[in-house]
Amino acid sequence: GGGGGTAMAEGEALLSVDYEVFGKVQGVFFRKYTQGEAKRLGLVGWVQNTSHGTVQGQIQGPTARVQELQEWLRKIGSPQSRISRAEFSNEKKIEALEHKDFQILK
């Protein structure tokens, strides 16, 4: 008996990560595009404007997809945005998604 663990691909582990994006990211439909990209990737979480001119939120989903959105937040964003940097924190593996979908919070 005995033998191997589960044959789950590494990319299928669920990841949760908080993010904040700096630059010209308010008033350029950044939240709407972030939501669209997250839904396209099958991710859940939320996005909102902060009082100090940044956009912040949380992403949850399969690790590989979360990393794709992280790259998008770093480099692409909405067409009119000018991203100076994106910071990620509280990255952790989770057992189950804590959100039903990807929401824009006011």
mmCIF file of C-alpha atoms in Angstrom, residues 39-85:
data_model
loop_
_atom_site.group_PDB
_atom_site.id
_atom_site.type_symbol
_atom_site.label_atom_id
_atom_site.label_comp_id
_atom_site.label_asym_id
_atom_site.label_seq_id
_atom_site.Cartn_x
_atom_site.Cartn_y
_atom_site.Cartn_z
ATOM 1 C CA LYS A 39 -14.360 37.301 -15.215
ATOM 2 C CA ARG A 40 -12.665 36.275 -18.449
ATOM 3 C CA LEU A 41 -10.090 34.379 -16.379
ATOM 4 C CA GLY A 42 -12.762 32.882 -14.120
ATOM 5 C CA LEU A 43 -11.572 34.684 -11.005
ATOM 6 C CA VAL A 44 -13.539 36.079 -8.070
ATOM 7 C CA GLY A 45 -12.879 38.970 -5.712
ATOM 8 C CA TRP A 46 -13.441 42.702 -5.779
ATOM 9 C CA VAL A 47 -12.013 46.053 -6.879
ATOM 10 C CA GLN A 48 -12.531 49.579 -5.601
ATOM 11 C CA ASN A 49 -11.124 53.101 -5.777
ATOM 12 C CA THR A 50 -9.325 54.375 -2.682
ATOM 13 C CA SER A 51 -9.426 57.901 -1.299
ATOM 14 C CA HIS A 52 -5.750 58.386 -2.153
ATOM 15 C CA GLY A 53 -6.013 57.865 -5.896
ATOM 16 C CA THR A 54 -5.195 54.175 -6.205
ATOM 17 C CA VAL A 55 -7.248 51.090 -7.008
ATOM 18 C CA GLN A 56 -7.243 48.157 -4.602
ATOM 19 C CA GLY A 57 -8.935 44.819 -4.175
ATOM 20 C CA GLN A 58 -8.575 41.091 -3.831
ATOM 21 C CA ILE A 59 -8.259 38.274 -6.364
ATOM 22 C CA GLN A 60 -9.047 34.606 -5.734
ATOM 23 C CA GLY A 61 -8.865 31.634 -8.062
ATOM 24 C CA PRO A 62 -6.512 29.024 -9.541
ATOM 25 C CA THR A 63 -2.894 30.082 -9.023
ATOM 26 C CA ALA A 64 -1.986 30.309 -12.712
ATOM 27 C CA ARG A 65 -5.028 32.508 -13.461
ATOM 28 C CA VAL A 66 -4.376 34.764 -10.478
ATOM 29 C CA GLN A 67 -0.821 35.261 -11.739
ATOM 30 C CA GLU A 68 -2.159 36.185 -15.176
ATOM 31 C CA LEU A 69 -4.325 38.924 -13.653
ATOM 32 C CA GLN A 70 -1.374 40.110 -11.546
ATOM 33 C CA GLU A 71 0.632 40.593 -14.750
ATOM 34 C CA TRP A 72 -2.337 42.401 -16.317
ATOM 35 C CA LEU A 73 -2.605 44.718 -13.301
ATOM 36 C CA ARG A 74 1.135 45.406 -13.467
ATOM 37 C CA LYS A 75 1.473 46.111 -17.163
ATOM 38 C CA ILE A 76 -1.821 46.574 -18.995
ATOM 39 C CA GLY A 77 -4.851 47.850 -17.119
ATOM 40 C CA SER A 78 -7.514 49.839 -18.942
ATOM 41 C CA PRO A 79 -6.635 51.538 -22.259
ATOM 42 C CA GLN A 80 -6.433 55.056 -20.771
ATOM 43 C CA SER A 81 -4.714 54.113 -17.525
ATOM 44 C CA ARG A 82 -1.058 54.802 -16.763
ATOM 45 C CA ILE A 83 0.174 52.254 -14.233
ATOM 46 C CA SER A 84 3.252 53.235 -12.266
ATOM 47 C CA ARG A 85 3.307 50.100 -10.122
#
